PDB file of C-alpha atoms in Angstrom:
ATOM      1  CA  MET A  25     152.280  32.312 -71.551  1.00 53.00           C
ATOM      2  CA  ALA A  26     150.006  33.306 -68.583  1.00 56.00           C
ATOM      3  CA  PHE A  27     148.141  36.480 -68.869  1.00 76.00           C
ATOM      4  CA  VAL A  28     149.918  39.552 -67.565  1.00 90.00           C
ATOM      5  CA  THR A  29     148.392  40.364 -64.008  1.00 93.00           C
ATOM      6  CA  GLU A  30     147.503  43.706 -62.583  1.00 93.00           C
ATOM      7  CA  GLU A  31     150.278  43.331 -60.070  1.00 95.00           C
ATOM      8  CA  GLN A  32     152.776  42.881 -62.870  1.00 95.00           C
ATOM      9  CA  ILE A  33     151.411  45.989 -64.631  1.00 95.00           C
ATOM     10  CA  GLN A  34     151.792  47.977 -61.420  1.00 95.00           C
ATOM     11  CA  ARG A  35     155.360  46.751 -61.085  1.00 96.00           C
ATOM     12  CA  PHE A  36     156.093  47.820 -64.666  1.00 96.00           C
ATOM     13  CA  HIS A  37     154.902  51.382 -63.972  1.00 93.00           C
ATOM     14  CA  GLU A  38     157.034  51.454 -60.887  1.00 96.00           C
ATOM     15  CA  ASP A  39     160.306  49.936 -62.153  1.00 97.00           C
ATOM     16  CA  GLY A  40     160.056  50.882 -65.940  1.00 96.00           C
ATOM     17  CA  PHE A  41     160.622  47.239 -67.056  1.00 96.00           C
ATOM     18  CA  LEU A  42     158.828  43.915 -66.798  1.00 97.00           C
ATOM     19  CA  VAL A  43     160.011  40.343 -67.597  1.00 97.00           C
ATOM     20  CA  LEU A  44     157.432  38.321 -69.476  1.00 96.00           C
ATOM     21  CA  GLU A  45     158.186  34.660 -68.869  1.00 95.00           C
ATOM     22  CA  GLU A  46     157.901  32.134 -71.774  1.00 95.00           C
ATOM     23  CA  PHE A  47     156.133  34.936 -73.958  1.00 96.00           C
ATOM     24  CA  PHE A  48     157.040  33.242 -77.145  1.00 96.00           C
ATOM     25  CA  THR A  49     157.685  29.608 -77.788  1.00 96.00           C
ATOM     26  CA  THR A  50     160.919  27.920 -78.918  1.00 96.00           C
ATOM     27  CA  GLU A  51     159.398  27.193 -82.317  1.00 97.00           C
ATOM     28  CA  GLU A  52     158.517  30.976 -82.749  1.00 97.00           C
ATOM     29  CA  CYS A  53     161.966  31.983 -81.824  1.00 95.00           C
ATOM     30  CA  ASP A  54     163.521  29.517 -84.158  1.00 95.00           C
ATOM     31  CA  ALA A  55     161.245  30.618 -87.030  1.00 96.00           C
ATOM     32  CA  MET A  56     162.471  34.261 -86.604  1.00 95.00           C
ATOM     33  CA  ARG A  57     166.085  33.093 -86.583  1.00 94.00           C
ATOM     34  CA  GLU A  58     165.742  30.930 -89.730  1.00 95.00           C
ATOM     35  CA  GLN A  59     164.002  33.844 -91.512  1.00 96.00           C
ATOM     36  CA  ILE A  60     166.929  36.193 -90.756  1.00 95.00           C
ATOM     37  CA  HIS A  61     169.353  33.736 -92.233  1.00 94.00           C
ATOM     38  CA  LYS A  62     167.413  33.764 -95.354  1.00 96.00           C
ATOM     39  CA  ILE A  63     167.377  37.541 -95.320  1.00 96.00           C
ATOM     40  CA  ILE A  64     171.115  37.707 -94.852  1.00 94.00           C
ATOM     41  CA  ALA A  65     171.786  35.251 -97.587  1.00 92.00           C
ATOM     42  CA  LYS A  66     170.179  37.683 -99.976  1.00 93.00           C
ATOM     43  CA  MET A  67     171.906  40.710 -98.433  1.00 92.00           C
ATOM     44  CA  ASP A  68     173.290  43.067-101.081  1.00 85.00           C
ATOM     45  CA  VAL A  69     174.532  46.327 -99.639  1.00 81.00           C
ATOM     46  CA  PRO A  70     176.510  48.681-101.712  1.00 75.00           C
ATOM     47  CA  PRO A  71     179.903  49.633-100.111  1.00 74.00           C
ATOM     48  CA  HIS A  72     179.035  53.245 -99.762  1.00 66.00           C
ATOM     49  CA  CYS A  73     176.069  52.134 -97.550  1.00 69.00           C
ATOM     50  CA  HIS A  74     178.263  50.165 -95.069  1.00 70.00           C
ATOM     51  CA  THR A  75     176.950  52.019 -91.960  1.00 62.00           C
ATOM     52  CA  GLU A  76     178.235  51.044 -88.536  1.00 61.00           C
ATOM     53  CA  PHE A  77     175.931  51.146 -85.709  1.00 57.00           C
ATOM     54  CA  SER A  78     176.823  52.781 -82.338  1.00 60.00           C
ATOM     55  CA  THR A  79     175.243  54.320 -79.216  1.00 55.00           C
ATOM     56  CA  SER A  80     178.318  56.434 -78.739  1.00 59.00           C
ATOM     57  CA  GLU A  81     177.400  60.152 -79.361  1.00 56.00           C
ATOM     58  CA  GLU A  82     180.423  60.925 -81.471  1.00 58.00           C
ATOM     59  CA  GLU A  83     180.377  57.730 -83.468  1.00 57.00           C
ATOM     60  CA  GLN A  84     176.548  58.056 -83.969  1.00 51.00           C
ATOM     61  CA  LEU A  85     176.952  61.411 -85.554  1.00 50.00           C
ATOM     62  CA  LYS A  86     179.730  60.256 -87.753  1.00 52.00           C
ATOM     63  CA  ALA A  87     178.419  56.862 -88.770  1.00 52.00           C
ATOM     64  CA  GLN A  88     174.651  57.369 -88.768  1.00 49.00           C
ATOM     65  CA  GLY A  89     173.893  61.054 -88.994  1.00 42.00           C
ATOM     66  CA  SER A  90     175.899  61.649 -92.103  1.00 43.00           C
ATOM     67  CA  ALA A  91     174.517  58.555 -93.831  1.00 59.00           C
ATOM     68  CA  ASN A  92     171.270  58.766 -95.844  1.00 72.00           C
ATOM     69  CA  TYR A  93     171.214  55.003 -95.682  1.00 78.00           C
ATOM     70  CA  PHE A  94     170.382  55.292 -91.961  1.00 78.00           C
ATOM     71  CA  LEU A  95     167.970  58.208 -92.155  1.00 76.00           C
ATOM     72  CA  THR A  96     165.842  56.675 -94.763  1.00 80.00           C
ATOM     73  CA  SER A  97     165.696  53.167 -93.077  1.00 83.00           C
ATOM     74  CA  GLY A  98     162.332  53.727 -91.382  1.00 82.00           C
ATOM     75  CA  ASP A  99     160.275  52.025 -94.160  1.00 84.00           C
ATOM     76  CA  LYS A 100     162.913  49.447 -95.271  1.00 89.00           C
ATOM     77  CA  ILE A 101     164.753  46.347 -94.148  1.00 93.00           C
ATOM     78  CA  ARG A 102     168.313  47.447 -93.861  1.00 91.00           C
ATOM     79  CA  PHE A 103     171.619  46.264 -92.413  1.00 91.00           C
ATOM     80  CA  PHE A 104     173.882  48.046 -89.959  1.00 89.00           C
ATOM     81  CA  PHE A 105     177.272  46.638 -89.146  1.00 87.00           C
ATOM     82  CA  GLU A 106     179.731  46.182 -86.299  1.00 84.00           C
ATOM     83  CA  LYS A 107     182.895  48.334 -86.086  1.00 82.00           C
ATOM     84  CA  GLY A 108     185.967  47.052 -87.845  1.00 83.00           C
ATOM     85  CA  VAL A 109     184.370  44.483 -90.192  1.00 87.00           C
ATOM     86  CA  PHE A 110     185.409  46.389 -93.398  1.00 87.00           C
ATOM     87  CA  ASP A 111     188.742  47.189 -94.967  1.00 86.00           C
ATOM     88  CA  GLU A 112     189.570  50.578 -96.450  1.00 81.00           C
ATOM     89  CA  LYS A 113     187.844  49.584 -99.714  1.00 80.00           C
ATOM     90  CA  GLY A 114     184.561  48.686 -97.932  1.00 80.00           C
ATOM     91  CA  ASP A 115     185.027  44.909 -98.499  1.00 85.00           C
ATOM     92  CA  PHE A 116     184.204  42.500 -95.613  1.00 88.00           C
ATOM     93  CA  LEU A 117     186.936  41.337 -93.327  1.00 89.00           C
ATOM     94  CA  VAL A 118     184.742  38.682 -91.779  1.00 88.00           C
ATOM     95  CA  PRO A 119     181.962  36.479 -93.090  1.00 87.00           C
ATOM     96  CA  LYS A 120     178.990  38.781 -93.735  1.00 86.00           C
ATOM     97  CA  GLU A 121     176.589  36.725 -91.529  1.00 83.00           C
ATOM     98  CA  LYS A 122     179.042  37.691 -88.575  1.00 84.00           C
ATOM     99  CA  SER A 123     179.318  41.281 -89.556  1.00 88.00           C
ATOM    100  CA  ILE A 124     176.012  42.657 -88.639  1.00 90.00           C
ATOM    101  CA  ASN A 125     174.967  44.653 -85.508  1.00 87.00           C
ATOM    102  CA  LYS A 126     171.226  44.938 -86.313  1.00 91.00           C
ATOM    103  CA  ILE A 127     168.680  44.869 -89.129  1.00 94.00           C
ATOM    104  CA  GLY A 128     166.016  47.501 -89.101  1.00 90.00           C
ATOM    105  CA  HIS A 129     163.696  49.106 -89.108  1.00 88.00           C
ATOM    106  CA  ALA A 130     160.542  47.800 -90.752  1.00 90.00           C
ATOM    107  CA  LEU A 131     160.645  43.953 -90.447  1.00 93.00           C
ATOM    108  CA  HIS A 132     157.296  44.187 -88.784  1.00 92.00           C
ATOM    109  CA  ALA A 133     155.791  45.754 -91.877  1.00 90.00           C
ATOM    110  CA  TYR A 134     157.403  43.812 -94.809  1.00 92.00           C
ATOM    111  CA  ASP A 135     158.526  40.324 -93.631  1.00 95.00           C
ATOM    112  CA  PRO A 136     155.729  37.823 -93.362  1.00 95.00           C
ATOM    113  CA  ILE A 137     157.326  35.889 -90.368  1.00 96.00           C
ATOM    114  CA  PHE A 138     158.072  39.003 -88.335  1.00 95.00           C
ATOM    115  CA  LYS A 139     154.603  40.518 -89.228  1.00 92.00           C
ATOM    116  CA  GLN A 140     152.915  37.380 -87.917  1.00 93.00           C
ATOM    117  CA  ILE A 141     154.978  37.571 -84.606  1.00 94.00           C
ATOM    118  CA  THR A 142     154.297  41.202 -84.191  1.00 92.00           C
ATOM    119  CA  HIS A 143     150.524  40.893 -84.555  1.00 90.00           C
ATOM    120  CA  SER A 144     150.296  37.541 -82.605  1.00 92.00           C
ATOM    121  CA  SER A 145     147.359  37.146 -80.123  1.00 91.00           C
ATOM    122  CA  LYS A 146     149.747  37.355 -77.223  1.00 93.00           C
ATOM    123  CA  VAL A 147     151.043  40.866 -78.301  1.00 92.00           C
ATOM    124  CA  GLN A 148     147.500  42.053 -78.879  1.00 90.00           C
ATOM    125  CA  GLU A 149     146.596  40.909 -75.349  1.00 91.00           C
ATOM    126  CA  LEU A 150     149.561  42.592 -73.912  1.00 92.00           C
ATOM    127  CA  GLY A 151     148.459  45.943 -75.553  1.00 90.00           C
ATOM    128  CA  ARG A 152     145.015  45.478 -74.101  1.00 89.00           C
ATOM    129  CA  LYS A 153     146.354  44.783 -70.620  1.00 90.00           C
ATOM    130  CA  LEU A 154     148.463  47.955 -70.857  1.00 90.00           C
ATOM    131  CA  ALA A 155     145.299  49.880 -72.015  1.00 87.00           C
ATOM    132  CA  LEU A 156     147.233  51.224 -74.899  1.00 86.00           C
ATOM    133  CA  GLU A 157     144.890  53.424 -77.024  1.00 81.00           C
ATOM    134  CA  LYS A 158     145.185  52.389 -80.758  1.00 80.00           C
ATOM    135  CA  PRO A 159     148.797  51.506 -80.512  1.00 85.00           C
ATOM    136  CA  VAL A 160     151.101  51.308 -83.638  1.00 85.00           C
ATOM    137  CA  VAL A 161     154.285  49.627 -84.381  1.00 87.00           C
ATOM    138  CA  VAL A 162     156.640  52.348 -85.403  1.00 84.00           C
ATOM    139  CA  GLN A 163     160.098  50.430 -85.515  1.00 88.00           C
ATOM    140  CA  SER A 164     161.401  46.872 -85.294  1.00 91.00           C
ATOM    141  CA  MET A 165     164.964  45.647 -85.047  1.00 93.00           C
ATOM    142  CA  TYR A 166     166.638  42.361 -85.034  1.00 94.00           C
ATOM    143  CA  ILE A 167     169.849  42.777 -83.005  1.00 91.00           C
ATOM    144  CA  PHE A 168     173.018  40.731 -82.848  1.00 87.00           C
ATOM    145  CA  LYS A 169     175.451  40.572 -80.015  1.00 77.00           C
ATOM    146  CA  VAL A 170     178.714  39.149 -81.467  1.00 67.00           C
ATOM    147  CA  GLN A 171     180.516  38.230 -78.428  1.00 55.00           C
ATOM    148  CA  CYS A 172     183.988  37.898 -79.788  1.00 53.00           C
ATOM    149  CA  LEU A 173     183.919  41.455 -80.866  1.00 53.00           C
ATOM    150  CA  LEU A 174     183.171  42.583 -77.270  1.00 48.00           C
ATOM    151  CA  VAL A 175     180.989  45.493 -78.408  1.00 54.00           C
ATOM    152  CA  SER A 176     179.105  47.133 -75.608  1.00 60.00           C
ATOM    153  CA  VAL A 177     175.928  49.207 -75.896  1.00 69.00           C
ATOM    154  CA  ARG A 178     176.339  52.361 -73.855  1.00 79.00           C
ATOM    155  CA  PRO A 179     173.757  53.305 -71.356  1.00 88.00           C
ATOM    156  CA  HIS A 180     170.850  55.151 -73.113  1.00 89.00           C
ATOM    157  CA  GLN A 181     167.063  55.855 -73.063  1.00 92.00           C
ATOM    158  CA  ASP A 182     164.946  54.971 -76.108  1.00 89.00           C
ATOM    159  CA  ALA A 183     163.192  58.239 -75.805  1.00 87.00           C
ATOM    160  CA  THR A 184     166.535  59.991 -76.601  1.00 88.00           C
ATOM    161  CA  PHE A 185     165.925  58.764 -80.138  1.00 86.00           C
ATOM    162  CA  LEU A 186     162.158  58.464 -80.311  1.00 83.00           C
ATOM    163  CA  TYR A 187     160.980  61.398 -78.307  1.00 82.00           C
ATOM    164  CA  THR A 188     157.341  62.228 -77.558  1.00 80.00           C
ATOM    165  CA  GLU A 189     155.463  64.706 -75.371  1.00 79.00           C
ATOM    166  CA  PRO A 190     154.469  63.567 -72.889  1.00 80.00           C
ATOM    167  CA  LEU A 191     157.138  60.916 -72.234  1.00 78.00           C
ATOM    168  CA  GLY A 192     156.149  57.263 -71.705  1.00 74.00           C
ATOM    169  CA  ARG A 193     154.163  56.968 -75.042  1.00 81.00           C
ATOM    170  CA  VAL A 194     156.887  54.849 -76.604  1.00 85.00           C
ATOM    171  CA  LEU A 195     157.260  51.255 -75.228  1.00 91.00           C
ATOM    172  CA  GLY A 196     159.659  48.571 -76.286  1.00 93.00           C
ATOM    173  CA  LEU A 197     159.239  44.882 -76.326  1.00 94.00           C
ATOM    174  CA  TRP A 198     162.588  42.999 -76.321  1.00 95.00           C
ATOM    175  CA  ILE A 199     162.375  39.316 -77.168  1.00 94.00           C
ATOM    176  CA  ALA A 200     165.292  36.991 -76.417  1.00 94.00           C
ATOM    177  CA  LEU A 201     165.739  34.516 -79.314  1.00 94.00           C
ATOM    178  CA  GLU A 202     168.190  32.532 -77.188  1.00 91.00           C
ATOM    179  CA  ASN A 203     169.305  32.703 -73.429  1.00 91.00           C
ATOM    180  CA  ALA A 204     170.522  36.139 -72.618  1.00 90.00           C
ATOM    181  CA  THR A 205     173.078  35.904 -69.792  1.00 89.00           C
ATOM    182  CA  GLN A 206     175.571  38.295 -68.078  1.00 87.00           C
ATOM    183  CA  GLU A 207     178.303  36.644 -70.180  1.00 82.00           C
ATOM    184  CA  ASN A 208     176.696  37.270 -73.597  1.00 80.00           C
ATOM    185  CA  SER A 209     175.106  40.734 -73.120  1.00 82.00           C
ATOM    186  CA  CYS A 210     171.884  40.555 -71.321  1.00 89.00           C
ATOM    187  CA  LEU A 211     170.226  43.867 -70.640  1.00 93.00           C
ATOM    188  CA  TRP A 212     171.047  45.874 -67.460  1.00 94.00           C
ATOM    189  CA  PHE A 213     168.513  48.490 -66.081  1.00 96.00           C
ATOM    190  CA  ILE A 214     168.353  51.302 -63.526  1.00 96.00           C
ATOM    191  CA  PRO A 215     164.922  50.479 -62.016  1.00 97.00           C
ATOM    192  CA  GLY A 216     162.664  53.551 -61.747  1.00 96.00           C
ATOM    193  CA  SER A 217     164.953  55.782 -64.037  1.00 95.00           C
ATOM    194  CA  HIS A 218     162.017  56.272 -66.369  1.00 93.00           C
ATOM    195  CA  THR A 219     160.435  58.691 -63.875  1.00 93.00           C
ATOM    196  CA  ASN A 220     163.427  61.096 -64.114  1.00 91.00           C
ATOM    197  CA  GLY A 221     162.647  62.218 -67.654  1.00 90.00           C
ATOM    198  CA  ILE A 222     165.309  62.643 -70.371  1.00 91.00           C
ATOM    199  CA  THR A 223     168.033  65.386 -70.669  1.00 92.00           C
ATOM    200  CA  ARG A 224     169.434  64.488 -74.133  1.00 91.00           C
ATOM    201  CA  ARG A 225     167.780  64.035 -77.537  1.00 89.00           C
ATOM    202  CA  MET A 226     168.909  63.276 -80.997  1.00 86.00           C
ATOM    203  CA  VAL A 227     167.306  65.567 -83.517  1.00 84.00           C
ATOM    204  CA  ARG A 228     167.589  66.424 -87.242  1.00 79.00           C
ATOM    205  CA  ALA A 229     170.125  69.129 -87.892  1.00 80.00           C
ATOM    206  CA  PRO A 230     169.131  72.132 -90.038  1.00 80.00           C
ATOM    207  CA  PRO A 231     168.744  71.359 -93.878  1.00 75.00           C
ATOM    208  CA  GLY A 232     172.188  71.350 -95.552  1.00 72.00           C
ATOM    209  CA  THR A 233     174.096  70.562 -92.322  1.00 73.00           C
ATOM    210  CA  ILE A 234     176.621  67.723 -92.099  1.00 71.00           C
ATOM    211  CA  PRO A 235     176.193  65.542 -90.222  1.00 75.00           C
ATOM    212  CA  CYS A 236     172.309  65.308 -90.615  1.00 77.00           C
ATOM    213  CA  THR A 237     171.639  64.785 -86.899  1.00 80.00           C
ATOM    214  CA  GLN A 238     172.826  66.390 -83.703  1.00 84.00           C
ATOM    215  CA  PHE A 239     172.372  65.848 -80.037  1.00 88.00           C
ATOM    216  CA  VAL A 240     170.937  68.519 -77.796  1.00 90.00           C
ATOM    217  CA  GLY A 241     171.359  68.560 -73.982  1.00 92.00           C
ATOM    218  CA  SER A 242     173.584  66.209 -71.976  1.00 91.00           C
ATOM    219  CA  GLU A 243     173.200  62.779 -70.524  1.00 85.00           C
ATOM    220  CA  GLN A 244     172.154  62.401 -66.931  1.00 88.00           C
ATOM    221  CA  THR A 245     174.798  61.284 -64.429  1.00 88.00           C
ATOM    222  CA  TYR A 246     174.511  57.759 -62.898  1.00 89.00           C
ATOM    223  CA  GLN A 247     176.733  55.331 -61.187  1.00 91.00           C
ATOM    224  CA  ASP A 248     177.576  51.878 -62.629  1.00 90.00           C
ATOM    225  CA  SER A 249     176.409  50.446 -59.356  1.00 94.00           C
ATOM    226  CA  GLN A 250     172.810  51.601 -60.112  1.00 96.00           C
ATOM    227  CA  PHE A 251     172.512  49.055 -63.012  1.00 95.00           C
ATOM    228  CA  ILE A 252     171.199  45.542 -62.228  1.00 96.00           C
ATOM    229  CA  PRO A 253     171.548  42.632 -64.790  1.00 95.00           C
ATOM    230  CA  VAL A 254     168.349  40.964 -65.832  1.00 96.00           C
ATOM    231  CA  PRO A 255     169.245  37.739 -67.602  1.00 95.00           C
ATOM    232  CA  ILE A 256     166.378  35.869 -69.216  1.00 95.00           C
ATOM    233  CA  CYS A 257     165.691  32.621 -71.021  1.00 95.00           C
ATOM    234  CA  LYS A 258     164.941  32.065 -74.680  1.00 95.00           C
ATOM    235  CA  GLY A 259     161.449  33.035 -75.481  1.00 95.00           C
ATOM    236  CA  PHE A 260     161.191  35.318 -72.625  1.00 95.00           C
ATOM    237  CA  SER A 261     160.499  39.073 -73.270  1.00 95.00           C
ATOM    238  CA  GLN A 262     161.214  42.333 -71.498  1.00 95.00           C
ATOM    239  CA  LEU A 263     158.816  45.280 -71.666  1.00 94.00           C
ATOM    240  CA  LEU A 264     160.662  48.617 -71.520  1.00 94.00           C
ATOM    241  CA  ASN A 265     159.568  52.188 -70.713  1.00 91.00           C
ATOM    242  CA  CYS A 266     161.863  55.209 -70.855  1.00 88.00           C
ATOM    243  CA  LEU A 267     164.443  53.946 -68.435  1.00 90.00           C
ATOM    244  CA  PHE A 268     168.246  53.700 -68.670  1.00 91.00           C
ATOM    245  CA  HIS A 269     169.588  50.360 -69.949  1.00 91.00           C
ATOM    246  CA  LEU A 270     172.641  48.865 -71.545  1.00 88.00           C
ATOM    247  CA  SER A 271     174.093  45.598 -72.544  1.00 85.00           C
ATOM    248  CA  THR A 272     177.685  44.599 -72.219  1.00 74.00           C
ATOM    249  CA  PRO A 273     179.541  41.285 -72.471  1.00 62.00           C
ATOM    250  CA  GLU A 274     181.436  40.165 -69.312  1.00 54.00           C
ATOM    251  CA  ALA A 275     183.683  37.711 -70.915  1.00 46.00           C
ATOM    252  CA  ASN A 276     185.436  36.878 -74.186  1.00 42.00           C
ATOM    253  CA  VAL A 277     184.862  33.273 -75.120  1.00 42.00           C
ATOM    254  CA  GLY A 278     187.443  33.352 -77.785  1.00 40.00           C
ATOM    255  CA  HIS A 279     185.269  32.252 -80.691  1.00 39.00           C
ATOM    256  CA  TRP A 280     182.390  33.491 -82.712  1.00 41.00           C
ATOM    257  CA  SER A 281     179.176  33.547 -80.553  1.00 46.00           C
ATOM    258  CA  GLN A 282     176.076  35.502 -80.925  1.00 56.00           C
ATOM    259  CA  MET A 283     173.159  36.313 -78.857  1.00 64.00           C
ATOM    260  CA  VAL A 284     170.177  37.614 -80.743  1.00 80.00           C
ATOM    261  CA  ASP A 285     166.862  39.325 -80.020  1.00 85.00           C
ATOM    262  CA  TYR A 286     163.918  41.050 -81.757  1.00 88.00           C
ATOM    263  CA  GLU A 287     162.722  44.391 -80.507  1.00 88.00           C
ATOM    264  CA  LEU A 288     159.339  46.176 -81.284  1.00 85.00           C
ATOM    265  CA  ILE A 289     158.723  49.809 -80.527  1.00 84.00           C
ATOM    266  CA  PHE A 290     155.127  50.633 -79.911  1.00 81.00           C
ATOM    267  CA  LEU A 291     153.515  54.182 -79.827  1.00 78.00           C
ATOM    268  CA  THR A 292     150.170  55.524 -78.831  1.00 72.00           C
ATOM    269  CA  PRO A 293     149.815  58.321 -81.275  1.00 64.00           C
ATOM    270  CA  SER A 294     146.537  59.694 -80.245  1.00 60.00           C
ATOM    271  CA  ALA A 295     148.145  60.742 -76.933  1.00 56.00           C
ATOM    272  CA  SER A 296     151.356  61.987 -78.277  1.00 60.00           C
ATOM    273  CA  VAL A 297     152.972  65.196 -79.736  1.00 60.00           C
ATOM    274  CA  HIS A 298     156.187  65.014 -81.825  1.00 61.00           C
ATOM    275  CA  PRO A 299     158.287  68.197 -81.834  1.00 67.00           C
ATOM    276  CA  GLU A 300     159.261  69.299 -85.355  1.00 68.00           C
ATOM    277  CA  GLU A 301     162.968  68.729 -84.770  1.00 70.00           C
ATOM    278  CA  THR A 302     162.553  65.079 -83.915  1.00 69.00           C
ATOM    279  CA  TRP A 303     164.784  63.145 -86.400  1.00 61.00           C
ATOM    280  CA  LYS A 304     162.005  60.720 -87.146  1.00 60.00           C
ATOM    281  CA  GLN A 305     159.091  62.968 -87.399  1.00 50.00           C
ATOM    282  CA  ASN A 306     155.559  61.511 -87.506  1.00 47.00           C
ATOM    283  CA  HIS A 307     152.178  63.065 -88.072  1.00 36.00           C
ATOM    284  CA  TYR A 308     149.512  60.419 -87.598  1.00 34.00           C
ATOM    285  CA  ASP A 309     146.859  62.184 -89.601  1.00 29.00           C
ATOM    286  CA  CYS A 310     146.307  58.991 -91.736  1.00 29.00           C
ATOM    287  CA  ILE A 311     145.943  56.440 -89.148  1.00 27.00           C
ATOM    288  CA  SER A 312     142.537  54.627 -89.037  1.00 30.00           C
ATOM    289  CA  ASN A 313     141.157  51.457 -87.473  1.00 34.00           C
ATOM    290  CA  SER A 314     142.133  49.516 -90.553  1.00 37.00           C
ATOM    291  CA  ALA A 315     144.067  46.285 -90.104  1.00 38.00           C
ATOM    292  CA  SER A 316     146.247  47.106 -93.111  1.00 36.00           C
ATOM    293  CA  PRO A 317     149.818  45.630 -92.761  1.00 36.00           C
ATOM    294  CA  ALA A 318     151.416  49.102 -93.342  1.00 36.00           C
ATOM    295  CA  ILE A 319     149.909  52.483 -93.624  1.00 33.00           C
ATOM    296  CA  ARG A 320     151.690  55.509 -95.005  1.00 30.00           C
ATOM    297  CA  ILE A 321     151.650  58.360 -92.604  1.00 30.00           C
ATOM    298  CA  THR A 322     152.441  61.949 -93.521  1.00 27.00           C
ATOM    299  CA  VAL A 323     155.765  63.183 -92.456  1.00 29.00           C
ATOM    300  CA  SER A 324     157.692  66.422 -92.489  1.00 27.00           C
ATOM    301  CA  ARG A 325     160.739  64.894 -94.197  1.00 29.00           C
ATOM    302  CA  GLY A 326     159.783  61.725 -96.062  1.00 32.00           C
ATOM    303  CA  TRP A 327     157.504  58.877 -94.737  1.00 34.00           C
ATOM    304  CA  PHE A 328     157.716  55.543 -93.097  1.00 40.00           C
ATOM    305  CA  PRO A 329     155.205  52.864 -92.439  1.00 47.00           C
ATOM    306  CA  VAL A 330     153.373  52.296 -89.192  1.00 55.00           C
ATOM    307  CA  THR A 331     151.416  49.231 -88.283  1.00 67.00           C
ATOM    308  CA  PRO A 332     148.259  49.396 -86.235  1.00 75.00           C
ATOM    309  CA  LEU A 333     148.566  46.705 -83.640  1.00 73.00           C
ATOM    310  CA  ARG A 334     145.554  44.488 -84.538  1.00 75.00           C
ATOM    311  CA  GLY A 335     143.012  43.764 -81.726  1.00 71.00           C
ATOM    312  CA  CYS A 336     143.915  46.902 -79.879  1.00 70.00           C
ATOM    313  CA  ASN A 337     142.038  49.517 -81.938  1.00 61.00           C
ATOM    314  CA  SER A 338     139.139  50.199 -79.778  1.00 52.00           C
TER     315      SER A 338
END
């Protein structure tokens, strides 16, 4: 991977996303996929924790907001499933390895392979090029795109779910572990939409309220024609700011086919304020320059681990 240039950094600030060519090797991508197969082979999720993942507001509140399994997943490696993969008893209707939407949210903290990838020298160098001040990794996800299920991810902004003041303190690094095409759900972006702020947030509901989360505000209006597809090759990465993005399959190939990626969420805590109602509330009063693999941070309603990005703590 060539070093990121100043021209690329400027383009990232203007567009809200940046493609990083050949950021990871084929061997590194294959190592992550092999590790996930091992994790899935050991998966043991109680039926009452069979939580479906969705970016639809109504389905989010039903499937995630009412499930403690989701709300307490910040410091764990947990499984979230596609729609329609369970029967009325909670038993799998499909092979379990083909039932998962994503695995999150702390692979970076607890799995040795993903921890190594997260703190690789190229990720550290990217943090330095972006001039991130003591960045930490607050969330990681391994995402599956099961093509035969034709599940689309609706347009959204990451800051709707991980909100900071000011905006722009949360960055995503999306790593394609195989070729991401328009046919198998590559990402689509509205370039420059990160400069418009956000108008909708997911927050924790008052104690004792069912469901446990709620949305405040309404989504911005946009035209489908504003989105552009950005297919990338295996090992390529996409750096994301707070811009509108989505993924949607364009064709049903008629058989089981998956596109997978690993996504890291970075945060610069020293320059961020988190409103008290944010569903994943963080108070970074315990972060130091330590290279500890996982540091507990004081939170208003529980805790989850953050990982200082090694090599970027100056």
